[in-house]
XYZ file of C-alpha atoms in Angstrom:
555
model
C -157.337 -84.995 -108.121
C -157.885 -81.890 -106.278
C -155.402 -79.469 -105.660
C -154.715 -77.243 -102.535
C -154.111 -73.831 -104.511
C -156.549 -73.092 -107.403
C -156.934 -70.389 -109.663
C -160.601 -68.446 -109.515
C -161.114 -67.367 -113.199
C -164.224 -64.985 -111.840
C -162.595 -63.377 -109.129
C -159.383 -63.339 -110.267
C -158.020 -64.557 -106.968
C -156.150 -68.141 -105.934
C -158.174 -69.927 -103.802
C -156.073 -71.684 -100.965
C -157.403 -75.097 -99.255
C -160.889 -75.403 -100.381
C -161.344 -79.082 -99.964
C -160.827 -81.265 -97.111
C -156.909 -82.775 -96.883
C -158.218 -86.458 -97.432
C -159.469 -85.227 -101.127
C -155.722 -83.912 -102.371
C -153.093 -86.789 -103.816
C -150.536 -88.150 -101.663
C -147.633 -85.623 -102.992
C -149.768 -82.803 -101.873
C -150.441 -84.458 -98.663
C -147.130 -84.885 -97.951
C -146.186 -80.977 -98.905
C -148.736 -80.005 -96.883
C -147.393 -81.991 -93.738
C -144.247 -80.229 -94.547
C -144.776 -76.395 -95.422
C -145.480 -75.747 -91.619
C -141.882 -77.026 -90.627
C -140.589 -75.136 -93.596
C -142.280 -71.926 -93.346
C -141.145 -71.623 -89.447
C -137.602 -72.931 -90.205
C -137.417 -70.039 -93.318
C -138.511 -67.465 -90.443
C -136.343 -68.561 -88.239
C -133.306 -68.411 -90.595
C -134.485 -64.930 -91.325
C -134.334 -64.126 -87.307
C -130.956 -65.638 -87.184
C -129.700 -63.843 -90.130
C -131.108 -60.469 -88.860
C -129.733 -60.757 -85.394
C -127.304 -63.355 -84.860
C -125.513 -63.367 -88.323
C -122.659 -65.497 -86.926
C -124.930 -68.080 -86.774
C -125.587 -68.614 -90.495
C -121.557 -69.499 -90.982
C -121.514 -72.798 -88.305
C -121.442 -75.912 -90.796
C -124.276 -77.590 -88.578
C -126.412 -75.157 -89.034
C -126.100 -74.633 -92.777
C -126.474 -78.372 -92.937
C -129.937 -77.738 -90.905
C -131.692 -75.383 -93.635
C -129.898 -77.527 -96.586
C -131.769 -80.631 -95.576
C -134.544 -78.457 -94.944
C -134.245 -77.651 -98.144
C -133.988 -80.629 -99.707
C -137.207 -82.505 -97.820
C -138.929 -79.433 -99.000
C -137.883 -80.372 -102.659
C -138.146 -84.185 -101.880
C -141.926 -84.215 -100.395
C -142.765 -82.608 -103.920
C -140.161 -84.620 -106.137
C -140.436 -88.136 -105.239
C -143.840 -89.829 -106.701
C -145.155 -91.258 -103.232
C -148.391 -92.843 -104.697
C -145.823 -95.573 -106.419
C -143.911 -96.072 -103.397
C -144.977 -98.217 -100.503
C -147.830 -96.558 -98.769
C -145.751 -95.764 -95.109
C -142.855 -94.462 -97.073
C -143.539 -90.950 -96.697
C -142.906 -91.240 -92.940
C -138.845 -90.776 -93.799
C -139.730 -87.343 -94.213
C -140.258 -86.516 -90.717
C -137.645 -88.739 -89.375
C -135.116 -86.716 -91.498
C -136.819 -83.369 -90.010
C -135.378 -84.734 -86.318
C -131.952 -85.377 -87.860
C -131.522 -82.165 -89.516
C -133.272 -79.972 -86.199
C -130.866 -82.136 -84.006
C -128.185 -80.460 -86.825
C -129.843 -76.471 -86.406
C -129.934 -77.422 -82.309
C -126.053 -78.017 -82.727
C -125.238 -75.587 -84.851
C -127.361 -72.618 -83.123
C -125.884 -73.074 -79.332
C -124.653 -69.071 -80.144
C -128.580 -67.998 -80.727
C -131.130 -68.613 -78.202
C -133.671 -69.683 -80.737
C -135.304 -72.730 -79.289
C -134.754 -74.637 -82.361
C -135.379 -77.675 -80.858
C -138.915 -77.145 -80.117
C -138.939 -77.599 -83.729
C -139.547 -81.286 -83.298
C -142.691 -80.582 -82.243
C -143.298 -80.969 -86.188
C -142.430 -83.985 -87.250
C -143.846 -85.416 -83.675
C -147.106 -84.486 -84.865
C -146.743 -85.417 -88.312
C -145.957 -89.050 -86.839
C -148.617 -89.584 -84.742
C -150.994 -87.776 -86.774
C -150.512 -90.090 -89.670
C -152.030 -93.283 -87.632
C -149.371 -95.317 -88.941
C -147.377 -97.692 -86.539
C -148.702 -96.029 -83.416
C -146.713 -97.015 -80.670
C -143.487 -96.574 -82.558
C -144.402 -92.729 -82.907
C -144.587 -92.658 -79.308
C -141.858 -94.026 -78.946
C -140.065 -91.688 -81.321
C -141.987 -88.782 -80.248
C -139.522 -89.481 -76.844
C -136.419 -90.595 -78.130
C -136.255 -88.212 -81.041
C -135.496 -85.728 -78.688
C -134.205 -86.823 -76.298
C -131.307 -88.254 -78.845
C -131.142 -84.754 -79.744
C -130.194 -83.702 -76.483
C -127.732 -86.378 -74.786
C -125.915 -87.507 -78.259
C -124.059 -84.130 -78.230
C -123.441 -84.060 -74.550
C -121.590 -88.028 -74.363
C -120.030 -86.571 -77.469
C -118.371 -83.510 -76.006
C -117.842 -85.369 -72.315
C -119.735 -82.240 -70.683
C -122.401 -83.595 -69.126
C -123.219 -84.429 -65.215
C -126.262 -86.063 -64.098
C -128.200 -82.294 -63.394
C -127.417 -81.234 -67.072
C -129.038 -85.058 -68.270
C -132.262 -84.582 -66.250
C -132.681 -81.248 -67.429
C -132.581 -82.328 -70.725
C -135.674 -84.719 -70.132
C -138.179 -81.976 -70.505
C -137.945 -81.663 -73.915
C -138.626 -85.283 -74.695
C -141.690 -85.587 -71.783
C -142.968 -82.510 -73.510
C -142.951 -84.543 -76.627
C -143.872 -87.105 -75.894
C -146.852 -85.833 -74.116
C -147.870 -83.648 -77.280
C -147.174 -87.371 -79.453
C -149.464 -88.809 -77.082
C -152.333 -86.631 -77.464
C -152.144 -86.165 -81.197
C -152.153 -89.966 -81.072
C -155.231 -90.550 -79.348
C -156.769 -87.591 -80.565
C -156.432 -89.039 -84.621
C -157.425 -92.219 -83.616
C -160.835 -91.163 -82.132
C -160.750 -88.863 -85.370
C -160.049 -92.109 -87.580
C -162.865 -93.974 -85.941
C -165.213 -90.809 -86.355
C -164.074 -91.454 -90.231
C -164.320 -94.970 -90.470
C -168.275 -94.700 -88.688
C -169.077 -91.459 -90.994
C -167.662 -93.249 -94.012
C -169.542 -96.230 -93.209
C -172.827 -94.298 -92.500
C -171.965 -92.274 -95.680
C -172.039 -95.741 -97.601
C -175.101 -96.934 -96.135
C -176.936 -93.666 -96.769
C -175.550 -93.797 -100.772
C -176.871 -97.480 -101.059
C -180.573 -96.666 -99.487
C -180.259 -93.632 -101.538
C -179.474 -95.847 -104.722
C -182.264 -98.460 -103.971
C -184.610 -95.446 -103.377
C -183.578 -94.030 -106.253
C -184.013 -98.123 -108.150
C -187.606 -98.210 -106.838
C -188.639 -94.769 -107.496
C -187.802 -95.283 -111.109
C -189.562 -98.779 -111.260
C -192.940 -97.261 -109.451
C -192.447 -94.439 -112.209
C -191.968 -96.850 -115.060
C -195.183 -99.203 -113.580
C -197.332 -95.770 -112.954
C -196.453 -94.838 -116.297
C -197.311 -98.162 -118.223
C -200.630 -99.173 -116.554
C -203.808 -98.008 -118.242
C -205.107 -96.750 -115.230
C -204.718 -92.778 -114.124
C -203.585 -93.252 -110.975
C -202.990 -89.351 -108.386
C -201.043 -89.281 -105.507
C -202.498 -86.580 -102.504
C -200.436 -85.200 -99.458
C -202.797 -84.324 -96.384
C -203.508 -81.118 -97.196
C -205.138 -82.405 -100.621
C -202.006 -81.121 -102.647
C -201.317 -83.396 -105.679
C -197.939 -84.982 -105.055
C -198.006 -87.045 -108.379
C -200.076 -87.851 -111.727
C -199.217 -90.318 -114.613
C -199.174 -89.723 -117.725
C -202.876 -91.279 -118.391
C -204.386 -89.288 -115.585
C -202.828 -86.491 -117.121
C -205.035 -86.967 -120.037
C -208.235 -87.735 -118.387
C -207.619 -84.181 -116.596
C -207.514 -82.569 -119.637
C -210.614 -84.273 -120.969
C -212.519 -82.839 -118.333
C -210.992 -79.280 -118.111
C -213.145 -76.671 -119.923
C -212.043 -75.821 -123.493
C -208.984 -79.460 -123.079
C -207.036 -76.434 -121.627
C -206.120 -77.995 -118.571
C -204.710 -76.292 -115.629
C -207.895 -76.024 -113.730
C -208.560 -78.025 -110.152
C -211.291 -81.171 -109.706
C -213.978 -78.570 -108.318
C -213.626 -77.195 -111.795
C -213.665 -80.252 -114.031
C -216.824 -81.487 -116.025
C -217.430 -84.148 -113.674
C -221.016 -85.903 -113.554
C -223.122 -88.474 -111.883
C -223.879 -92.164 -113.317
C -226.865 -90.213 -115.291
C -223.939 -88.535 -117.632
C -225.573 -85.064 -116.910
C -226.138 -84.057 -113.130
C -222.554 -82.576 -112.377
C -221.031 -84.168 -109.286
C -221.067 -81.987 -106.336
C -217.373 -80.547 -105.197
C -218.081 -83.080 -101.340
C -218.830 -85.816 -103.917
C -215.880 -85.992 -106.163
C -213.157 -88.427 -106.319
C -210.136 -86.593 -104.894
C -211.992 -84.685 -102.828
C -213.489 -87.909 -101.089
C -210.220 -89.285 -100.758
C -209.033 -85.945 -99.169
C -211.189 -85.798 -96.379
C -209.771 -88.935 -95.227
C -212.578 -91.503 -97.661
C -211.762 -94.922 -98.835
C -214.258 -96.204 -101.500
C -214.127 -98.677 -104.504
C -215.494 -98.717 -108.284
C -217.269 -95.231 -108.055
C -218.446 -94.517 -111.085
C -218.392 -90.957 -112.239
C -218.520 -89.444 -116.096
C -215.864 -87.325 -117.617
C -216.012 -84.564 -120.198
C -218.957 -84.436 -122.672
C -220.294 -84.947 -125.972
C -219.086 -87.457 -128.104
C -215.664 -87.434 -125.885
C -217.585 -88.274 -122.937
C -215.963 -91.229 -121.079
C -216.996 -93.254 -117.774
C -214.605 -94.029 -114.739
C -215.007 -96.228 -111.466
C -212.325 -95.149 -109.168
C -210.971 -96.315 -105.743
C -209.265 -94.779 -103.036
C -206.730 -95.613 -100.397
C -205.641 -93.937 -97.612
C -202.162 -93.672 -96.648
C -200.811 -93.329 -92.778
C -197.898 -92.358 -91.206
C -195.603 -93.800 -88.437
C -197.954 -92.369 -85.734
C -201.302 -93.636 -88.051
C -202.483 -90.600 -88.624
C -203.738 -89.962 -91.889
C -201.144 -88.413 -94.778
C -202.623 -88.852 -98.021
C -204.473 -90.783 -100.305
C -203.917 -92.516 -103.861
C -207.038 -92.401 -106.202
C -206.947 -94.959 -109.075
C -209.204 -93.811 -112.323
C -210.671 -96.964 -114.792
C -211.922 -95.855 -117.931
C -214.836 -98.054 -118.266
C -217.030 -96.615 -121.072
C -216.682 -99.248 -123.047
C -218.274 -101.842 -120.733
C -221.291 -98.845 -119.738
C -221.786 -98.713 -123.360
C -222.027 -102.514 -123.675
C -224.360 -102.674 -120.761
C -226.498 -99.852 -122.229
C -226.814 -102.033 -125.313
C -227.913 -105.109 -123.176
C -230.089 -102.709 -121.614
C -231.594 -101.474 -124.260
C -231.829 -105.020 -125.768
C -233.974 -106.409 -123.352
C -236.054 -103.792 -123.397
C -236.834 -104.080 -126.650
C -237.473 -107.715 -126.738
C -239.435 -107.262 -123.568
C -241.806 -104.394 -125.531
C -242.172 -106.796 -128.368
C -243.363 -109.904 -126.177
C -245.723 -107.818 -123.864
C -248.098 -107.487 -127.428
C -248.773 -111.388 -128.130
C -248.416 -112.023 -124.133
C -251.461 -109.625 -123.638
C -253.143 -111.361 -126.618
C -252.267 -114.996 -125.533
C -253.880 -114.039 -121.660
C -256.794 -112.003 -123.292
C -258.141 -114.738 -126.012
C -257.369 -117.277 -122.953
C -259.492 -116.003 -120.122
C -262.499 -115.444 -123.047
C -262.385 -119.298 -123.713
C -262.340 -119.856 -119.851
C -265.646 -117.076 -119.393
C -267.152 -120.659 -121.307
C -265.503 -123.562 -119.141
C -268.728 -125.051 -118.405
C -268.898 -126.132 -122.138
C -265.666 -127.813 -122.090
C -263.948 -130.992 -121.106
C -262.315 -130.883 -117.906
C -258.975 -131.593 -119.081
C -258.985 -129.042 -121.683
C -259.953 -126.455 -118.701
C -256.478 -127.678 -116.948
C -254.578 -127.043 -119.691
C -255.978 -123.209 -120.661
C -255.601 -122.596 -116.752
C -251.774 -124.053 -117.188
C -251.528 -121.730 -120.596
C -253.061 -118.626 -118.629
C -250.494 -118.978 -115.458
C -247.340 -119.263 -117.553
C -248.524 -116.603 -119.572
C -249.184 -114.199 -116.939
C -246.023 -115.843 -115.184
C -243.983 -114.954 -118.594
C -245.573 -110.982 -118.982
C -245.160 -110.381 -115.320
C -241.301 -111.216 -115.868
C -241.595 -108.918 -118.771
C -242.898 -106.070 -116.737
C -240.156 -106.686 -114.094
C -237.308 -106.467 -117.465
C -239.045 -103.418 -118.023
C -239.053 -102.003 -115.014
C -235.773 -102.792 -113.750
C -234.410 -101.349 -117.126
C -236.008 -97.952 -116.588
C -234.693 -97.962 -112.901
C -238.414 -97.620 -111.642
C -240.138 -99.841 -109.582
C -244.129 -99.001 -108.502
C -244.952 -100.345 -105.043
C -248.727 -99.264 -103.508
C -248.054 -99.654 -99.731
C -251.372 -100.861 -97.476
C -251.844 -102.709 -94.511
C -250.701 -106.164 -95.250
C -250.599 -109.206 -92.710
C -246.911 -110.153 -93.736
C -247.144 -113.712 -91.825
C -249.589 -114.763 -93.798
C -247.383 -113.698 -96.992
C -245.020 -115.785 -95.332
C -246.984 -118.820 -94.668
C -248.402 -118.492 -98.646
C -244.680 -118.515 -100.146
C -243.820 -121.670 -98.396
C -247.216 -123.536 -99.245
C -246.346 -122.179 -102.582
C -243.061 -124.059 -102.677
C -243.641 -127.238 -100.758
C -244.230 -128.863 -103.662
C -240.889 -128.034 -105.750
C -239.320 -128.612 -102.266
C -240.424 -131.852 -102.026
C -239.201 -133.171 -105.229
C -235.839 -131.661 -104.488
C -235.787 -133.134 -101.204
C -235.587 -130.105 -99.477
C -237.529 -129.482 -95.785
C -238.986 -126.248 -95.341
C -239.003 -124.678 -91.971
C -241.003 -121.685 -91.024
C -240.983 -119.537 -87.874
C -243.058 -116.388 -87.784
C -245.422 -114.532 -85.332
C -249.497 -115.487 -85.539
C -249.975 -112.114 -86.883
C -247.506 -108.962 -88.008
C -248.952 -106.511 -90.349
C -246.808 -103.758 -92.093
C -247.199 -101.135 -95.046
C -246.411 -102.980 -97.832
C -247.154 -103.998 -101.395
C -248.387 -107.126 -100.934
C -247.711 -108.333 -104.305
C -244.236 -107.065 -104.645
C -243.026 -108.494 -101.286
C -244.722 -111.372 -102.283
C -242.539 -111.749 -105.075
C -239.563 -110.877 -103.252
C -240.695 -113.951 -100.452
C -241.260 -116.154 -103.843
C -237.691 -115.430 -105.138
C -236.027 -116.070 -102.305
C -237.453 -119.412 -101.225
C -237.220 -120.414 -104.467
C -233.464 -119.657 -104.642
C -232.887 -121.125 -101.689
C -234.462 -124.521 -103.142
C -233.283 -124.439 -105.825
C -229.449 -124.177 -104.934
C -229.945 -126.734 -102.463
C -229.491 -129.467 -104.936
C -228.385 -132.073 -102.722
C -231.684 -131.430 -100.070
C -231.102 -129.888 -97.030
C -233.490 -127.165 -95.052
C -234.846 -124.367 -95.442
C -235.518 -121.977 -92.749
C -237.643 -118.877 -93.319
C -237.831 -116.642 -89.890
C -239.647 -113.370 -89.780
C -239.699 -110.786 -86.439
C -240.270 -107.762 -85.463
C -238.152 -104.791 -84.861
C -237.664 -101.495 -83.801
C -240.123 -99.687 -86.535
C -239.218 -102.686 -89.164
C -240.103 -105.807 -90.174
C -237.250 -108.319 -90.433
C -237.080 -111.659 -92.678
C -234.332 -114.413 -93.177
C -234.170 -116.840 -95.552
C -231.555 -119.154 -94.714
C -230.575 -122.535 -96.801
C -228.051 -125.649 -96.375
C -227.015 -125.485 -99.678
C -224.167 -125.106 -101.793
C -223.583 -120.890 -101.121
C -221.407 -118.568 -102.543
C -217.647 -117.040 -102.314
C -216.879 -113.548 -101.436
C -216.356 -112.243 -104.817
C -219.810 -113.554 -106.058
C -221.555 -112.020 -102.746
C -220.361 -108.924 -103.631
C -222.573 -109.465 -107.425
C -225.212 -110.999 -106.024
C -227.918 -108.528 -106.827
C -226.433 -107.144 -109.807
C -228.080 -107.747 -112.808
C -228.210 -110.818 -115.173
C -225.364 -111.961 -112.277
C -225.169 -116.075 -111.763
C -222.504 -117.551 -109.207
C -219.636 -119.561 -110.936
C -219.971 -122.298 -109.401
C -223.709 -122.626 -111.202
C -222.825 -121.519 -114.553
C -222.190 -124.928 -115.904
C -224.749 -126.880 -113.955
C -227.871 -127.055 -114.535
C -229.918 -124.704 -112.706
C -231.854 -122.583 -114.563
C -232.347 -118.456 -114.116
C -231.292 -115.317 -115.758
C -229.816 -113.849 -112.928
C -232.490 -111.232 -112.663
C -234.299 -112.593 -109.163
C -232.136 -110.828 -106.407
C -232.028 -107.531 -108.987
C -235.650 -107.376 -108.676
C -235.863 -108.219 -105.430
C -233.745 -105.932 -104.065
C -234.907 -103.073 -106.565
C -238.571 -103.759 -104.719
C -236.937 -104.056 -101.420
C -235.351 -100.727 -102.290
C -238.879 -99.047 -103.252
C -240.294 -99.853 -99.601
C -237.412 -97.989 -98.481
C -235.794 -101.151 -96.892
C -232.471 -103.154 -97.439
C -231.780 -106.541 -98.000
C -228.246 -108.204 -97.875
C -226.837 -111.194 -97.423
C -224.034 -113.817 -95.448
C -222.771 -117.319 -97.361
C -220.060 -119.790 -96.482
C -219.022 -121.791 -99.449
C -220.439 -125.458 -99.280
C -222.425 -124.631 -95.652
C -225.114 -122.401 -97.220
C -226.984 -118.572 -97.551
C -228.805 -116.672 -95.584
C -230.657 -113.649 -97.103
C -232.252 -111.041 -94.578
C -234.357 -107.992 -95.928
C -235.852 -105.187 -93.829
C -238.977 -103.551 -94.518
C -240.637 -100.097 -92.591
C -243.334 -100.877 -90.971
């Protein structure tokens, strides 16, 4: 417990009342109440002894500074923290008997000592206890003080009694205001203490989550950065930590992003400074699974990161939170596939071109051969060209390149071959194909490859129709494009699995166990040859109502 004289050990000095009075123990709050009272009644006993000597030898008036004395010695003595909490208040009740005593006893000095009880009166109604009965005490006190000793000694007329009513008015009034004055005080308290509680408990359960987001941030295997505004890192976990230091010149660290080995998906074009992660996400950009590479050599590692923004009361933008995946591991793994297919691919293009070669020379003699046997080679050539033109497309899609040779092409009659093409395979799948396109709309295209693009997509659309249906194919003109849609009834896709549609070797999961053929390379291509005319194809898909795939061309 705090106490209201201290000793300073560095200045030497006792330091007097440096906390607030609510923070010392009861005893000291008591003294405290007290040493006014006593300090003024010592002065005044020093006045009276310097100028009225006489004074100091009436028995009332010794009384006064012996029970002076002795509440001095009591407030300090008597343990009030055991004793009943309002206890205490005797103290200042026994400061109005023994200044009613000094009053009596120093009639030969005119020392006011009864304005003395202005003391104890605010002691009373200071403390908050029993209110009204300070108040009431704060009145009578005095004016006990005053008529007692006059119906003692018979001297009294009714002028002398109503001059002794100021004192008690003038305590009463002071008893009053002290009164009202704590209890507004007291209030102020009680709605301070009460906001001082709620502030320590959000303080606590800020305090609670900050060390649970801290324990989360620090146990995910993600490096996860925190940005003000301004761009100014506001926090890093411990992985991100390390993925900063992979990419810091010389794993020295200390260096900003624009200084980082950062590079592009092709591991060796570094990423410009407007392109980087936290730079994005500092001028306000949200993107997801971005895929940059980190560091180099051997210690070379790949990241997709996202970035969300983060808004203030008024929605204006305040920072962002960048999340880093280290994802070499599946890169590698694709690489692999990659490089997989490629070789197969290579290795079937030999006996393909050998199959299609030693074919077409026994078809140069089809005149000399039975009819059926001619069916059959012509069924052996197709699927063999069929089979090395999907081994081209592996090829091709694997080195990222894909050869278009633009020319004037009449795409409506492209359109009008596809679905000739598939009317058969619709038909056995009970599927009605629907086509609505101009007389005549010619474009700069590769005939071939958008013919392969119109091939996959009807065929798609048939083929995931496994319950019949329609099939609509639409093509119109726009604005310095041509526009096509492919739309089916059939079974379609979910949001997720839109989102992969035209990513390689990708298949929908609700297809994966049936059994529908395909590799999941169709949309890849077509979208990689949709790509090479400069276009962009996309698509829309409710789950069990069908898909729609549109793809714009230049004209």
């Amino acid at each position: 417990m705090k106490r209201p004289f201290e000793w300073d050990a560095k200045s030497g000095r006792v330091m007097f009342f440096q906390h607030a009075f609510h923070e010392y123990s009861l005893t000291d709050r008591v003294a405290l109440s007290q040493l006014p009272l006593t300090v003024t009644v010592c002065l005044t006993a020093a006045l009276v002894a310097l100028h009225f000597p006489a004074t100091l030898g009436n028995p009332f008036f010794v009384v006064f500074l012996a029970t002076q004395a002795a509440a001095w010695v009591l407030c300090h003595a008597v343990p009030w923290d055991k004793l009943p909490f309002p206890t205490f208040l005797a103290i200042p009740l026994l400061d109005m008997v023994s200044i009613s005593l000094g009053r009596e006893g120093g009639q030969d000095s005119p020392i006011g000592i009864s304005l003395l009880t202005v003391f104890p009166v605010i002691w009373l109604c200071a403390s908050g206890l029993f209110r009204r009965s300070a108040m009431v005490i704060s009145f009578l006190g005095p004016l006990a003080m005053i008529w007692v000793p006059q119906f003692l000694h018979g001297t009294y007329t009714p002028q002398d009694l109503m001059r002794g009513l100021l004192l008690p008015i003038m305590m009463f009034g002071i008893g009053v205001s002290i009164s009202v004055m704590t209890q507004s005080m007291v209030l102020q308290q009680k709605s301070l203490e009460e906001r001082d509680a709620a502030l320590h408990r959000a303080l606590a359960d800020s305090q609670q989550k900050e060390r649970l987001l801290n324990t989360v941030l620090e146990t995910v295997h993600l490096g996860v950065v925190a940005i003000d505004a301004d761009g100014r890192e506001m926090m890093m976990n411990r992985k991100q930590r390390k993925n900063h230091v992979l990419g810091t010149p010389g794993g020295t660290g200390g260096h900003g992003e624009s200084q980082l080995l950062v590079f592009d998906a092709d591991r060796t074009t570094p990423t410009a400074a407007d392109r980087r992660p936290i730079r994005r996400a500092a001028l306000g950009q949200e993107f997801t699974d971005y895929l940059i590479w980190v560091g180099t050599g051997s210690e070379q590692r790949a990241f997709t990161t996202s970035a969300r923004s983060m808004k203030d009361d008024d929605g204006s933008y305040s920072g962002s939170v960048i999340v880093f995946s280290d994802v070499t591991v599946l890169m590698h793994a694709l690489a692999a596939k990659d490089d997989f297919v490629s070789n197969v691919s290579h290795e079937f293009r030999t006996p393909l071109t050998s199959i299609t070669g030693y074919v077409e020379l026994v078809l140069e003699d089809a005149e000399d051969l039975p009819q059926w046997v001619v069916q059959q080679l012509e069924i052996v050539q197709r699927n063999a060209e069929r089979l090395l033109s999907l081994v081209s497309d592996l090829l091709a899609v694997r080195s990222g390149h894909m050869i278009v040779l633009p020319h004037a092409v009449d795409l409506s009659e492209l359109v009008k071959t596809s679905v000739a093409s598939a009317e058969p395979k619709a038909n056995d799948g009970g599927v009605r194909l629907h086509v609505d396109a101009p007389e005549r709309l010619e474009a700069h295209v590769d005939a071939n490859r958008i013919s392969q693009v119109l091939d996959n997509l009807i065929s798609n659309a048939i083929k995931y129709s496994p319950d019949g249906g329609d099939v609509h194919v639409t093509l119109l003109q726009e604005e310095n494009a041509v526009v096509c849609h492919v739309k089916d009834t059939g079974m379609g896709m979910g949001k997720q699995d839109q989102t992969d549609a035209f990513t390689r070797y990708f298949r929908a999961e609700n297809v994966r166990n049936t059994a529908i053929h395909g590799v999941g390379l169709g949309l890849s291509i077509c979208k990689s040859i949709v790509d090479a005319h400069g276009g962009t194809i996309g698509l829309e898909s409710v789950p069990g109502e069908g898909t729609t795939f549109t793809f714009r061309v230049p004209t």
